[in-house]
XYZ file of C-alpha atoms in Angstrom:
174
model
C 15.694 -1.114 10.786
C 18.272 -4.835 9.806
C 17.084 -7.775 11.882
C 20.306 -8.626 13.761
C 21.273 -11.956 11.970
C 20.640 -10.407 8.720
C 23.469 -7.846 9.309
C 25.834 -10.619 11.376
C 25.555 -12.910 8.096
C 26.861 -9.592 5.452
C 28.848 -7.663 8.167
C 32.388 -8.107 6.962
C 33.700 -6.625 4.183
C 36.736 -8.140 1.744
C 40.326 -8.447 2.939
C 42.580 -9.565 5.616
C 42.896 -5.779 7.045
C 42.680 -6.458 11.184
C 41.615 -10.137 11.361
C 42.870 -11.664 13.658
C 42.735 -15.476 14.289
C 39.775 -17.644 14.389
C 37.939 -17.141 17.967
C 38.092 -19.674 20.271
C 36.197 -19.923 24.007
C 39.678 -19.763 25.736
C 40.836 -16.301 23.876
C 37.468 -14.860 24.747
C 37.957 -15.872 28.815
C 41.740 -14.458 28.583
C 40.525 -11.020 26.667
C 37.631 -10.784 29.359
C 40.161 -11.514 31.857
C 42.378 -9.015 30.740
C 40.343 -6.412 29.866
C 38.139 -6.779 32.985
C 34.997 -6.601 31.773
C 32.258 -9.106 30.233
C 32.175 -8.555 26.680
C 28.559 -8.397 25.090
C 26.910 -11.795 23.029
C 26.077 -9.708 20.340
C 29.596 -8.926 19.923
C 31.211 -12.618 20.391
C 28.267 -13.722 17.619
C 30.169 -11.131 15.183
C 33.323 -12.097 16.120
C 32.609 -15.779 15.613
C 31.715 -15.591 11.830
C 35.023 -13.346 11.860
C 37.129 -11.862 14.344
C 38.169 -8.489 13.297
C 38.530 -6.940 9.811
C 36.688 -4.451 7.393
C 33.156 -3.808 7.832
C 30.878 -4.363 4.214
C 30.121 -1.047 2.919
C 26.365 -1.611 3.072
C 26.552 -1.765 7.446
C 29.522 1.040 6.666
C 28.319 3.850 9.395
C 26.284 4.652 12.220
C 23.180 7.005 11.641
C 23.343 10.220 14.147
C 20.089 13.042 14.483
C 22.785 15.284 15.767
C 26.448 16.540 12.967
C 29.456 14.891 13.852
C 33.255 16.130 13.573
C 32.738 13.341 10.821
C 29.401 14.035 9.089
C 26.214 15.886 9.383
C 23.908 12.786 10.107
C 26.471 9.609 10.770
C 29.534 7.925 12.263
C 31.860 5.710 10.362
C 32.570 2.080 10.999
C 35.196 1.113 8.254
C 36.732 -1.880 10.484
C 36.225 -3.238 14.207
C 39.053 -4.644 15.958
C 38.793 -8.747 16.572
C 40.246 -10.857 19.908
C 43.875 -11.239 19.779
C 47.628 -10.724 19.083
C 47.733 -11.938 15.240
C 50.547 -9.977 13.083
C 50.298 -6.923 14.447
C 46.995 -6.896 13.775
C 44.670 -3.650 15.965
C 42.853 -5.398 18.577
C 40.416 -4.877 21.976
C 43.294 -6.358 23.977
C 44.826 -2.414 22.558
C 41.748 -1.066 24.741
C 43.912 -0.317 27.741
C 46.604 1.191 26.162
C 44.658 3.259 23.943
C 42.263 4.583 26.406
C 44.947 5.876 28.698
C 47.139 7.223 25.480
C 44.372 9.612 23.835
C 42.870 10.367 27.348
C 39.556 8.939 27.102
C 36.893 7.791 29.706
C 37.268 4.217 31.304
C 36.181 1.233 31.636
C 35.746 1.281 27.502
C 36.625 -1.593 24.778
C 37.303 0.178 21.851
C 35.800 -1.674 19.040
C 36.706 1.285 15.733
C 38.951 4.257 15.867
C 41.797 6.091 14.237
C 43.232 8.182 17.478
C 40.604 11.323 17.178
C 37.406 9.225 16.964
C 36.568 6.411 18.816
C 33.053 4.173 18.497
C 33.589 1.752 21.711
C 31.789 -0.265 24.415
C 30.978 1.650 27.030
C 31.050 0.372 30.495
C 30.676 3.178 32.457
C 27.048 3.028 33.731
C 26.235 -0.738 33.994
C 29.768 -1.350 35.206
C 32.169 -4.414 34.241
C 29.477 -7.418 34.694
C 26.847 -5.308 32.904
C 25.268 -4.540 29.123
C 27.603 -1.952 28.004
C 26.054 0.896 25.680
C 28.143 2.022 22.184
C 29.527 5.766 22.328
C 31.304 7.897 19.566
C 34.193 9.751 21.367
C 35.771 12.588 19.416
C 39.210 13.261 20.978
C 39.598 16.428 19.336
C 36.707 18.476 20.192
C 36.222 16.554 23.561
C 32.783 15.207 22.825
C 30.828 12.346 22.972
C 27.709 11.162 21.563
C 25.749 8.137 23.103
C 25.329 6.017 19.524
C 23.022 2.629 21.266
C 21.914 1.739 24.351
C 23.765 -2.030 23.792
C 25.754 -3.531 20.601
C 23.063 -5.133 19.371
C 21.128 -2.321 18.724
C 24.034 -0.245 17.475
C 24.375 -3.177 15.077
C 20.647 -3.505 14.318
C 20.987 0.032 12.895
C 23.779 0.332 10.627
C 23.396 1.782 7.039
C 25.391 2.468 4.033
C 27.352 5.475 4.923
C 27.061 6.367 0.849
C 23.465 6.255 1.662
C 23.999 8.470 4.229
C 25.997 10.894 2.325
C 23.455 11.089 -0.773
C 20.921 12.341 1.954
C 22.838 15.225 3.923
C 24.490 15.749 0.092
C 28.441 15.445 1.641
C 31.308 13.076 0.798
C 32.230 10.415 3.591
C 35.924 10.326 4.366
C 35.849 6.874 3.855
């Protein structure tokens, strides 16, 4: 398992897709007010390196012990949303609208997804001021899969989709 600081240093991939303006304390405070939750410190550490965008290929999947609609052994993390309203880029601030639009439980803060499947900070158990777990939601199959007890653990377990595809013999759709 990779250590958090090692992943954080190499988390982001190339390109400008999904990248918001640099994160400031004022933006974080406004986002927490709008979302009605405290965001995990470990998430904010990564977003201070780069505020959203493509995830490096070495960290673009989370291994699972059970098959999902995506793969026999993982879920994708090709990109992760940042915080802001820059150039129409997707943002964590879109979570309330997207949760309602896709019929997801609440309170969630969506980190990544395409409408059919999402990776989210899940505040249902910890409450709005607690440390959220990370959960995979598949809207099409109406299933959810707990991934990690917190965001830091989620990041530490990330792996390359290519290495997991080799392990199960399938091809990633990413």
